[in-house]
Amino acid sequence: MVIECLVLGAGQEVGKSCVVVTINGKRIMFDCGMHMGYLDHRRYPDFSLISKSHDFTRSLSCIIITHFHLDHIGALPYFTQVCGYNGPIYMTYPTKALAPLMLEDYRKVMVDRRGEEEQFSSEHIVECMKKVTAVDLKQTIQVDEDLQIRAYYAGHVLGAAMFYAKVGDAAIVYTGDYNMTPDRHLGAAQIDRLQLDLVITESTYATTYRDSKYVREREFLKAVHKCVASGGKVLIPTFALGRAQELCMLLDDYWERMNLKVPIYFSAGLTIQANMYYKVLINWTSQKVKDTYATRNAFDFKNVLSFDRSLINAPGACVLFATPGMISGGFSLEVFKQWAPCEKNLVTLPGYCVAGTVGHKLMSAKIPTQIRLDEDVQINVRCQIHQLSFSPHTDAKGIMDLVKFLSPKHVILVHGEKPKMVTLKEKIQSELGIQCYLPANSESLCIPTTHHIKAGASDAFVRSCLSPNFKFLKTNSAELDDSHKRTMPLLQVYDDRVSEGILTLQKNQSPKVVNQNEFMEALGVEKHEVKLAHCFRVYIPDSESGDASDCLPSTSRKGSLLHLISEKLCRELPDFDVQDCQEHIQIQSVVVSFCSNEKCPHRTGVSLQSVDKKEVHFCCSWSVADDALAWRIVASIKNLELDT
Amino acid sequence: MDLSSLAIFSPVPTSSNSIAYNRKFSCSSEKYAGLELNEDKRLKIDKPLDANSLIGAEPHYRTVKNLLLWNVSFIDVVLISSPMGMLGLPFLTRNKDFSAKVYATEATARIGQLMMEDLVSMHKEYRQFYGAEESDAPQWMKWDELELLPLELRQIVFGADGTEFGGWMPLYSAADVKACMLKVECLKYAEEACYGGTLIIQAFSSGLEIGSCNWGISGPKASISYISSSVFSSAAAMSFNYQALQRSDVILYSDFSSCNGLDKFDNDDNCSGAAGNNYSNLSSDDVNSEGHDTLLNDEEYLEEMEKLNFICSCSVDCIKAGGSVLIPIARIGITLQLLERFAVNLASENMRVPIFLISSVAEELIAFTNIIPEWLCEQWQDRLYSGQPLFSHVEMLKDGRLYLFPAIHSLKLLKTWQEPCIVFCPHWSLRLGPVVHLLLRWSADQNSLLVMEEGLDANLALLPFKPMAMKVLQCSFVSGIQMQKSHHLLKILQPRHVLFPEILRQHIGPLETVFSFNYYSENKMVHIPYMKDSELDITVELACQLQYTTLKQQDMNISRLKGELMIEHGRYRLHLGNDEQVSSHPRPLVHFGRIDLNNLLTALQKLDMNATLEEVTGAAGSHKASRIHVSEPSKAMIEVIEAQTVISAADENIASVISQAISGVLDCI
């Protein structure tokens, strides 16, 4: 049994997340994203690797989307409406509500502003979203008889989820993007301790370790305040959803405290509408935000206005939230062109920018600089740049914590940069001892899985397993040094509940486990005891007080002899419990006793003639299982002659 | 908790007014009369039922009568299926021996909590007006007082079989509610809660009310589904998810709605004429209407919508005539649906009539409904996806078409109050809360309208407000599975066994089913005639070590199995125990069957042994034992007596060879 992982996107890179996982015959596509850095065929995952015949509906059991970011959902309308996938799609309620906004916004940017040929239409988005089944956190969904999936809170953005998938005994978790520390509006990722064969985790910040967020928030507020105080304009390019709300909460709160009157604008209706969703879906934010809803919904921003294009060149300070976040086009680029040449203005950059975007160029640039957009357009950049270092992604510690918590048998890293991923991989393997892989795009990987044999178990078997099985072990104090003597109790009690039973396999029936008695009863057979016995002669020389023993060994002498043997056996067989029961010695099933029966049937091979007074017969009997032990005892008693 | 029991009490007005005066008067006169006519109780018993005969005291509530007889520490798990089903929970959780886990869906827990808090605040108000009860046993519970009650009331107090008196309890306190909520574990729909490692408990939407649910319980041994009152296509809540209950071993069928409907039917017959003012009655049609083949046809939903529209149009008519509308309905889903309809209807009629929602928890309730799209029906969820606000009441609140007030006497309400108006409030059996005051105000107004949910005994409920000129519209909303549908449902669910409530016996009749079934009734332990093996997972590591032997007689492979049993997430799992244990104490081999002496002889001869058979007979000539003597390669003797064989040999090797030969002719494990 194996899990097969086919990485279609985000393999050793960030962008177009898409992994197809096959578990016991069920095929699940996790995320269906697009790459923001490419405009050609490379922007979509190579779907042809899933099915040569392009019959995607039949070759996939379901699609799971972790959150509404375009690099996780951007290719979905294309895949369902153009490529024709028609099967089930799962995402959380907020993702289902917010994804159409993201997709529509992206489509508009592509078609209206860039003048590109559209990859999918508005109707495509609507039709695509109709196929989506919304799920709640922790809701366990039976996709079909065998495939079970479940969403867990991932932080990152509203509605982001990690997904657990299980088929038979094999189970995996695909994390999507997640955050292990709570931020201003979202909680930290949360998951149960699960038995997993594989975890596929993002690794955007595979080597970064971040300090407290509080400091970085203050730096941001200070930079914004300084700029508006001197009459500058602040451009905050962000994703419309998530980061915008977080920063806005931060600013709204700060404006309130500092009694600032400078307007804060949201570009376009998109973010305003997004705020409405945040209000309805407040249960998906952090506990702190949730607790305040009865009095005032935290997403009812007091100081926020909507922006009008005519305000771009209006005089006076202002703060503007505009999409897209990496200034890759759209309104944020339009405003950037206007505001960048002025030193008074401030542009904030998100923590991560895809290569090729203006944002990415600005990150490494030294101000003042010039940025070439295309053949004709070049922008003089003189404004201040503030890099936001709070990211909704987990840092390396968070990844390690999660992997350690889940302790899967294998880990696959995706959604990161190769050199950093290599470092993290080494760390996971060396520190946690978990096999780790980082497949590239289009690579396929096989991972062995857990498998259990299913059997029926009778009540009696289960009961016998659950009843306590106490063992008392005496500590041999002679073996211990002084320091141990004090700490180790002389008697230790164990409760080793070892389950023993009989597994039966019959044609056309599933295996069944019963206990021994039931088994015998069911078959209608009786136990047949097989024993071994041996009666042998031992020459006993007169002991120290030989003079007093002219006669046959008396009972008392026999007793003391037996006692002598028992002591000897005790010494020689320290692992066994030697029971001295007056008339005989018992060790496990081996019974040793004197034999006075001249015609004992177990005396074989030796002549029965001479009856020496100093000769004694011992009769031993035992069951087959203790055969080896029994012969050791026989040998030991025979040795008595030599010893004494 | 049985809220209908409230009806035997005098209404509690929220401000001092005429009825309060009446009440006191009637109390004292009754007492006086009681003393005087003590001799002739027959006379008192036949006293006609009127407003004065109601009990003038802080209401008590009838709860599960045997709750007190239970040792609550024996309860492991409590499952709450709906907000209404939670009202009695504090009676249980406040018991100091209570240690069970309580599970409820998030929405049920929140709405249930708000309802309990509302009820508690009603009582707080009562005590503010009339002072607290002097003792645990109030005046009316004394025998001589009880004997003076009219027959109808006594029947309610003592129950139909006269055993219910012990179930009457004073209401719990706010602290009880708070402590109770701390013991409730909240679940999402279909979230797997694992109880004690062995039981997986899941809530699935039942469609009755926002957050209400059915339960799936599964363990290694069997799975049980609990089906409470369920609605296939709900008008407000997420619909009945019956697919999730498929193929369970046992279904505990607990939807009583169809028998309530029939009970209702009887009651109507008994007191026909009493509720003479009913001008329309929508009840019992749906109960007895033609069965539907499919569970999910729209008919039920459309019917429900029609009812709501009817209420709406009646209300509009009534307002046109200058009357006001009072809608005391406890079901939040119905309230939300009606609000939506009023928003549309009033706007289309171009009427500007204020709508008041009066309840101590109105604000919290409405705020809560705005943030739980996950628990709503598809139609409302679709609004979320298409970018519309979930409910129009958000808009109505903003532009002053809808007002939320905690109580009738709040200053703000008095300032904004205008009539005609539409008022939504909790019903509390028309005895508690704002409904009392408004009924007193409007009962004489023939243009006003009271919309009541069926289920209340209208005659008794309206008793204190008679004579009623006000119109009364009694509606029954879909509140469960219709009997015809339930047959179809069970066919789809394919359980192995079904437990029906005893009171449904007459409706079920002889069923031709693939599943077995029997009936359960109050206070009777039911044993389900059904046995199954537990399921066991054996890890591959352990399975690989198994050594199979084939039995001689049967076509069966067997293997000794040894490991460590774990219970993980509702499954038994057998792991490889640690190695030391496995190797150090091998279990003795067990032989079974009978020895065929000839086979054994042949086997020994094959091993180059010189063996001879000797039969030993006892003194009486009876067969005693068989002995096989081996002379070559060394001396040995095998004695076979029935189910025992003894090998005697001086040589270890030959003993071992012989014992192997014996194992060869016997079955062993």
PDB file of N, CA, C and O in Angstrom, chain B residues 325-379:
ATOM      1  N   VAL B 325     -50.722  43.128  15.613  1.00  0.00           N
ATOM      2  CA  VAL B 325     -50.485  41.694  15.488  1.00  0.00           C
ATOM      3  C   VAL B 325     -49.509  41.254  16.569  1.00  0.00           C
ATOM      4  O   VAL B 325     -48.453  41.856  16.749  1.00  0.00           O
ATOM      5  N   LEU B 326     -49.881  40.205  17.267  1.00  0.00           N
ATOM      6  CA  LEU B 326     -49.018  39.668  18.312  1.00  0.00           C
ATOM      7  C   LEU B 326     -48.589  38.257  17.904  1.00  0.00           C
ATOM      8  O   LEU B 326     -49.423  37.396  17.658  1.00  0.00           O
ATOM      9  N   ILE B 327     -47.287  38.066  17.786  1.00  0.00           N
ATOM     10  CA  ILE B 327     -46.784  36.756  17.347  1.00  0.00           C
ATOM     11  C   ILE B 327     -45.866  36.177  18.413  1.00  0.00           C
ATOM     12  O   ILE B 327     -44.660  36.361  18.372  1.00  0.00           O
ATOM     13  N   PRO B 328     -46.436  35.478  19.388  1.00  0.00           N
ATOM     14  CA  PRO B 328     -45.579  34.856  20.402  1.00  0.00           C
ATOM     15  C   PRO B 328     -45.155  33.468  19.931  1.00  0.00           C
ATOM     16  O   PRO B 328     -45.871  32.500  20.110  1.00  0.00           O
ATOM     17  N   ILE B 329     -44.010  33.404  19.283  1.00  0.00           N
ATOM     18  CA  ILE B 329     -43.548  32.129  18.747  1.00  0.00           C
ATOM     19  C   ILE B 329     -42.122  31.886  19.207  1.00  0.00           C
ATOM     20  O   ILE B 329     -41.259  32.755  19.125  1.00  0.00           O
ATOM     21  N   ALA B 330     -41.897  30.685  19.719  1.00  0.00           N
ATOM     22  CA  ALA B 330     -40.597  30.393  20.312  1.00  0.00           C
ATOM     23  C   ALA B 330     -39.560  30.025  19.268  1.00  0.00           C
ATOM     24  O   ALA B 330     -38.372  30.135  19.508  1.00  0.00           O
ATOM     25  N   ARG B 331     -40.030  29.575  18.109  1.00  0.00           N
ATOM     26  CA  ARG B 331     -39.054  29.051  17.148  1.00  0.00           C
ATOM     27  C   ARG B 331     -38.393  30.172  16.376  1.00  0.00           C
ATOM     28  O   ARG B 331     -39.022  30.899  15.621  1.00  0.00           O
ATOM     29  N   ILE B 332     -37.098  30.260  16.532  1.00  0.00           N
ATOM     30  CA  ILE B 332     -36.355  31.380  15.981  1.00  0.00           C
ATOM     31  C   ILE B 332     -36.344  31.356  14.455  1.00  0.00           C
ATOM     32  O   ILE B 332     -36.390  32.395  13.801  1.00  0.00           O
ATOM     33  N   GLY B 333     -36.350  30.158  13.895  1.00  0.00           N
ATOM     34  CA  GLY B 333     -36.362  30.039  12.440  1.00  0.00           C
ATOM     35  C   GLY B 333     -37.623  30.647  11.849  1.00  0.00           C
ATOM     36  O   GLY B 333     -37.587  31.351  10.835  1.00  0.00           O
ATOM     37  N   ILE B 334     -38.764  30.377  12.491  1.00  0.00           N
ATOM     38  CA  ILE B 334     -40.041  30.919  12.034  1.00  0.00           C
ATOM     39  C   ILE B 334     -40.032  32.443  12.152  1.00  0.00           C
ATOM     40  O   ILE B 334     -40.470  33.159  11.252  1.00  0.00           O
ATOM     41  N   THR B 335     -39.522  32.938  13.263  1.00  0.00           N
ATOM     42  CA  THR B 335     -39.436  34.383  13.461  1.00  0.00           C
ATOM     43  C   THR B 335     -38.623  35.034  12.341  1.00  0.00           C
ATOM     44  O   THR B 335     -39.041  36.036  11.763  1.00  0.00           O
ATOM     45  N   LEU B 336     -37.480  34.437  12.027  1.00  0.00           N
ATOM     46  CA  LEU B 336     -36.629  35.004  10.976  1.00  0.00           C
ATOM     47  C   LEU B 336     -37.338  34.996   9.623  1.00  0.00           C
ATOM     48  O   LEU B 336     -37.297  35.973   8.879  1.00  0.00           O
ATOM     49  N   GLN B 337     -38.012  33.876   9.339  1.00  0.00           N
ATOM     50  CA  GLN B 337     -38.720  33.781   8.067  1.00  0.00           C
ATOM     51  C   GLN B 337     -39.830  34.834   7.985  1.00  0.00           C
ATOM     52  O   GLN B 337     -40.010  35.479   6.957  1.00  0.00           O
ATOM     53  N   LEU B 338     -40.578  35.000   9.086  1.00  0.00           N
ATOM     54  CA  LEU B 338     -41.670  35.968   9.089  1.00  0.00           C
ATOM     55  C   LEU B 338     -41.133  37.389   8.927  1.00  0.00           C
ATOM     56  O   LEU B 338     -41.714  38.202   8.210  1.00  0.00           O
ATOM     57  N   LEU B 339     -40.007  37.670   9.573  1.00  0.00           N
ATOM     58  CA  LEU B 339     -39.405  39.002   9.442  1.00  0.00           C
ATOM     59  C   LEU B 339     -39.072  39.290   7.977  1.00  0.00           C
ATOM     60  O   LEU B 339     -39.336  40.385   7.468  1.00  0.00           O
ATOM     61  N   GLU B 340     -38.506  38.291   7.297  1.00  0.00           N
ATOM     62  CA  GLU B 340     -38.182  38.453   5.878  1.00  0.00           C
ATOM     63  C   GLU B 340     -39.441  38.796   5.076  1.00  0.00           C
ATOM     64  O   GLU B 340     -39.457  39.691   4.243  1.00  0.00           O
ATOM     65  N   ARG B 341     -40.497  38.045   5.363  1.00  0.00           N
ATOM     66  CA  ARG B 341     -41.749  38.204   4.635  1.00  0.00           C
ATOM     67  C   ARG B 341     -42.397  39.565   4.906  1.00  0.00           C
ATOM     68  O   ARG B 341     -42.892  40.226   4.010  1.00  0.00           O
ATOM     69  N   PHE B 342     -42.373  39.944   6.171  1.00  0.00           N
ATOM     70  CA  PHE B 342     -42.947  41.252   6.519  1.00  0.00           C
ATOM     71  C   PHE B 342     -42.196  42.358   5.810  1.00  0.00           C
ATOM     72  O   PHE B 342     -42.793  43.322   5.337  1.00  0.00           O
ATOM     73  N   ALA B 343     -40.868  42.232   5.735  1.00  0.00           N
ATOM     74  CA  ALA B 343     -40.064  43.253   5.076  1.00  0.00           C
ATOM     75  C   ALA B 343     -40.565  43.463   3.654  1.00  0.00           C
ATOM     76  O   ALA B 343     -40.742  44.588   3.206  1.00  0.00           O
ATOM     77  N   VAL B 344     -40.834  42.336   2.968  1.00  0.00           N
ATOM     78  CA  VAL B 344     -41.290  42.419   1.578  1.00  0.00           C
ATOM     79  C   VAL B 344     -42.736  42.891   1.504  1.00  0.00           C
ATOM     80  O   VAL B 344     -43.071  43.846   0.802  1.00  0.00           O
ATOM     81  N   ASN B 345     -43.620  42.214   2.273  1.00  0.00           N
ATOM     82  CA  ASN B 345     -45.052  42.495   2.181  1.00  0.00           C
ATOM     83  C   ASN B 345     -45.412  43.923   2.582  1.00  0.00           C
ATOM     84  O   ASN B 345     -46.207  44.576   1.919  1.00  0.00           O
ATOM     85  N   LEU B 346     -44.830  44.377   3.678  1.00  0.00           N
ATOM     86  CA  LEU B 346     -45.160  45.725   4.138  1.00  0.00           C
ATOM     87  C   LEU B 346     -44.665  46.754   3.129  1.00  0.00           C
ATOM     88  O   LEU B 346     -45.340  47.741   2.857  1.00  0.00           O
ATOM     89  N   ALA B 347     -43.479  46.480   2.558  1.00  0.00           N
ATOM     90  CA  ALA B 347     -42.941  47.418   1.581  1.00  0.00           C
ATOM     91  C   ALA B 347     -43.839  47.463   0.352  1.00  0.00           C
ATOM     92  O   ALA B 347     -44.134  48.530  -0.191  1.00  0.00           O
ATOM     93  N   SER B 348     -44.311  46.278  -0.083  1.00  0.00           N
ATOM     94  CA  SER B 348     -45.125  46.254  -1.295  1.00  0.00           C
ATOM     95  C   SER B 348     -46.476  46.909  -1.062  1.00  0.00           C
ATOM     96  O   SER B 348     -47.091  47.440  -1.975  1.00  0.00           O
ATOM     97  N   GLU B 349     -46.959  46.860   0.181  1.00  0.00           N
ATOM     98  CA  GLU B 349     -48.230  47.512   0.506  1.00  0.00           C
ATOM     99  C   GLU B 349     -48.005  48.984   0.862  1.00  0.00           C
ATOM    100  O   GLU B 349     -48.939  49.678   1.222  1.00  0.00           O
ATOM    101  N   ASN B 350     -46.731  49.332   0.852  1.00  0.00           N
ATOM    102  CA  ASN B 350     -46.351  50.693   1.206  1.00  0.00           C
ATOM    103  C   ASN B 350     -46.835  51.076   2.602  1.00  0.00           C
ATOM    104  O   ASN B 350     -47.315  52.176   2.831  1.00  0.00           O
ATOM    105  N   MET B 351     -46.718  50.101   3.500  1.00  0.00           N
ATOM    106  CA  MET B 351     -47.140  50.362   4.875  1.00  0.00           C
ATOM    107  C   MET B 351     -45.920  50.599   5.732  1.00  0.00           C
ATOM    108  O   MET B 351     -44.920  49.923   5.589  1.00  0.00           O
ATOM    109  N   ARG B 352     -46.002  51.519   6.621  1.00  0.00           N
ATOM    110  CA  ARG B 352     -44.907  51.729   7.561  1.00  0.00           C
ATOM    111  C   ARG B 352     -45.407  51.433   8.966  1.00  0.00           C
ATOM    112  O   ARG B 352     -45.908  52.299   9.662  1.00  0.00           O
ATOM    113  N   VAL B 353     -45.295  50.177   9.298  1.00  0.00           N
ATOM    114  CA  VAL B 353     -45.744  49.734  10.616  1.00  0.00           C
ATOM    115  C   VAL B 353     -44.518  49.237  11.369  1.00  0.00           C
ATOM    116  O   VAL B 353     -43.766  48.439  10.839  1.00  0.00           O
ATOM    117  N   PRO B 354     -44.300  49.703  12.566  1.00  0.00           N
ATOM    118  CA  PRO B 354     -43.112  49.228  13.279  1.00  0.00           C
ATOM    119  C   PRO B 354     -43.259  47.765  13.706  1.00  0.00           C
ATOM    120  O   PRO B 354     -44.353  47.316  14.023  1.00  0.00           O
ATOM    121  N   ILE B 355     -42.150  47.084  13.645  1.00  0.00           N
ATOM    122  CA  ILE B 355     -42.121  45.703  14.150  1.00  0.00           C
ATOM    123  C   ILE B 355     -41.264  45.709  15.403  1.00  0.00           C
ATOM    124  O   ILE B 355     -40.143  46.226  15.385  1.00  0.00           O
ATOM    125  N   PHE B 356     -41.794  45.165  16.469  1.00  0.00           N
ATOM    126  CA  PHE B 356     -41.030  45.097  17.714  1.00  0.00           C
ATOM    127  C   PHE B 356     -40.682  43.643  18.019  1.00  0.00           C
ATOM    128  O   PHE B 356     -41.523  42.768  17.875  1.00  0.00           O
ATOM    129  N   LEU B 357     -39.439  43.466  18.409  1.00  0.00           N
ATOM    130  CA  LEU B 357     -39.051  42.137  18.893  1.00  0.00           C
ATOM    131  C   LEU B 357     -38.700  42.315  20.356  1.00  0.00           C
ATOM    132  O   LEU B 357     -37.696  42.948  20.682  1.00  0.00           O
ATOM    133  N   ILE B 358     -39.555  41.834  21.224  1.00  0.00           N
ATOM    134  CA  ILE B 358     -39.376  42.108  22.651  1.00  0.00           C
ATOM    135  C   ILE B 358     -39.006  40.829  23.399  1.00  0.00           C
ATOM    136  O   ILE B 358     -39.777  39.868  23.457  1.00  0.00           O
ATOM    137  N   SER B 359     -37.829  40.846  23.908  1.00  0.00           N
ATOM    138  CA  SER B 359     -37.361  39.720  24.716  1.00  0.00           C
ATOM    139  C   SER B 359     -36.095  40.182  25.413  1.00  0.00           C
ATOM    140  O   SER B 359     -35.353  41.003  24.889  1.00  0.00           O
ATOM    141  N   SER B 360     -35.853  39.635  26.599  1.00  0.00           N
ATOM    142  CA  SER B 360     -34.663  40.064  27.330  1.00  0.00           C
ATOM    143  C   SER B 360     -33.390  39.691  26.578  1.00  0.00           C
ATOM    144  O   SER B 360     -32.325  40.194  26.871  1.00  0.00           O
ATOM    145  N   VAL B 361     -33.528  38.781  25.609  1.00  0.00           N
ATOM    146  CA  VAL B 361     -32.334  38.385  24.861  1.00  0.00           C
ATOM    147  C   VAL B 361     -32.450  38.706  23.368  1.00  0.00           C
ATOM    148  O   VAL B 361     -31.717  38.157  22.552  1.00  0.00           O
ATOM    149  N   ALA B 362     -33.380  39.602  23.021  1.00  0.00           N
ATOM    150  CA  ALA B 362     -33.637  39.892  21.609  1.00  0.00           C
ATOM    151  C   ALA B 362     -32.374  40.310  20.875  1.00  0.00           C
ATOM    152  O   ALA B 362     -32.073  39.813  19.782  1.00  0.00           O
ATOM    153  N   GLU B 363     -31.612  41.189  21.487  1.00  0.00           N
ATOM    154  CA  GLU B 363     -30.448  41.736  20.809  1.00  0.00           C
ATOM    155  C   GLU B 363     -29.405  40.650  20.554  1.00  0.00           C
ATOM    156  O   GLU B 363     -28.879  40.522  19.452  1.00  0.00           O
ATOM    157  N   GLU B 364     -29.130  39.871  21.590  1.00  0.00           N
ATOM    158  CA  GLU B 364     -28.152  38.795  21.452  1.00  0.00           C
ATOM    159  C   GLU B 364     -28.596  37.780  20.399  1.00  0.00           C
ATOM    160  O   GLU B 364     -27.791  37.302  19.614  1.00  0.00           O
ATOM    161  N   LEU B 365     -29.886  37.474  20.415  1.00  0.00           N
ATOM    162  CA  LEU B 365     -30.409  36.466  19.500  1.00  0.00           C
ATOM    163  C   LEU B 365     -30.246  36.920  18.044  1.00  0.00           C
ATOM    164  O   LEU B 365     -29.784  36.167  17.185  1.00  0.00           O
ATOM    165  N   ILE B 366     -30.620  38.169  17.787  1.00  0.00           N
ATOM    166  CA  ILE B 366     -30.530  38.673  16.420  1.00  0.00           C
ATOM    167  C   ILE B 366     -29.058  38.810  15.996  1.00  0.00           C
ATOM    168  O   ILE B 366     -28.687  38.447  14.885  1.00  0.00           O
ATOM    169  N   ALA B 367     -28.223  39.281  16.920  1.00  0.00           N
ATOM    170  CA  ALA B 367     -26.801  39.383  16.598  1.00  0.00           C
ATOM    171  C   ALA B 367     -26.235  38.010  16.273  1.00  0.00           C
ATOM    172  O   ALA B 367     -25.449  37.846  15.337  1.00  0.00           O
ATOM    173  N   PHE B 368     -26.694  37.016  17.039  1.00  0.00           N
ATOM    174  CA  PHE B 368     -26.173  35.667  16.824  1.00  0.00           C
ATOM    175  C   PHE B 368     -26.584  35.114  15.459  1.00  0.00           C
ATOM    176  O   PHE B 368     -25.793  34.505  14.757  1.00  0.00           O
ATOM    177  N   THR B 369     -27.836  35.357  15.085  1.00  0.00           N
ATOM    178  CA  THR B 369     -28.294  34.805  13.804  1.00  0.00           C
ATOM    179  C   THR B 369     -27.518  35.375  12.624  1.00  0.00           C
ATOM    180  O   THR B 369     -27.433  34.745  11.580  1.00  0.00           O
ATOM    181  N   ASN B 370     -26.926  36.545  12.819  1.00  0.00           N
ATOM    182  CA  ASN B 370     -26.190  37.170  11.714  1.00  0.00           C
ATOM    183  C   ASN B 370     -24.808  36.582  11.475  1.00  0.00           C
ATOM    184  O   ASN B 370     -24.164  36.907  10.501  1.00  0.00           O
ATOM    185  N   ILE B 371     -24.350  35.784  12.405  1.00  0.00           N
ATOM    186  CA  ILE B 371     -22.987  35.281  12.242  1.00  0.00           C
ATOM    187  C   ILE B 371     -22.922  33.762  12.181  1.00  0.00           C
ATOM    188  O   ILE B 371     -21.892  33.166  12.430  1.00  0.00           O
ATOM    189  N   ILE B 372     -24.030  33.126  11.851  1.00  0.00           N
ATOM    190  CA  ILE B 372     -23.996  31.659  11.794  1.00  0.00           C
ATOM    191  C   ILE B 372     -24.499  31.128  10.452  1.00  0.00           C
ATOM    192  O   ILE B 372     -25.392  30.280  10.406  1.00  0.00           O
ATOM    193  N   PRO B 373     -23.931  31.614   9.340  1.00  0.00           N
ATOM    194  CA  PRO B 373     -24.412  31.114   8.049  1.00  0.00           C
ATOM    195  C   PRO B 373     -24.249  29.596   7.908  1.00  0.00           C
ATOM    196  O   PRO B 373     -25.004  28.961   7.191  1.00  0.00           O
ATOM    197  N   GLU B 374     -23.301  29.038   8.640  1.00  0.00           N
ATOM    198  CA  GLU B 374     -23.023  27.596   8.503  1.00  0.00           C
ATOM    199  C   GLU B 374     -24.199  26.733   8.961  1.00  0.00           C
ATOM    200  O   GLU B 374     -24.254  25.553   8.636  1.00  0.00           O
ATOM    201  N   TRP B 375     -25.102  27.317   9.753  1.00  0.00           N
ATOM    202  CA  TRP B 375     -26.184  26.510  10.333  1.00  0.00           C
ATOM    203  C   TRP B 375     -27.513  26.743   9.630  1.00  0.00           C
ATOM    204  O   TRP B 375     -28.537  26.216  10.052  1.00  0.00           O
ATOM    205  N   LEU B 376     -27.504  27.547   8.578  1.00  0.00           N
ATOM    206  CA  LEU B 376     -28.771  27.941   7.952  1.00  0.00           C
ATOM    207  C   LEU B 376     -29.095  27.086   6.731  1.00  0.00           C
ATOM    208  O   LEU B 376     -28.256  26.359   6.218  1.00  0.00           O
ATOM    209  N   CYS B 377     -30.330  27.213   6.270  1.00  0.00           N
ATOM    210  CA  CYS B 377     -30.765  26.449   5.110  1.00  0.00           C
ATOM    211  C   CYS B 377     -30.082  26.977   3.855  1.00  0.00           C
ATOM    212  O   CYS B 377     -29.546  28.072   3.828  1.00  0.00           O
ATOM    213  N   GLU B 378     -30.157  26.167   2.821  1.00  0.00           N
ATOM    214  CA  GLU B 378     -29.461  26.475   1.571  1.00  0.00           C
ATOM    215  C   GLU B 378     -29.837  27.837   0.999  1.00  0.00           C
ATOM    216  O   GLU B 378     -28.982  28.578   0.539  1.00  0.00           O
ATOM    217  N   GLN B 379     -31.139  28.134   1.055  1.00  0.00           N
ATOM    218  CA  GLN B 379     -31.605  29.385   0.450  1.00  0.00           C
ATOM    219  C   GLN B 379     -30.895  30.587   1.076  1.00  0.00           C
ATOM    220  O   GLN B 379     -30.556  31.541   0.379  1.00  0.00           O
TER     221      GLN B 379
END
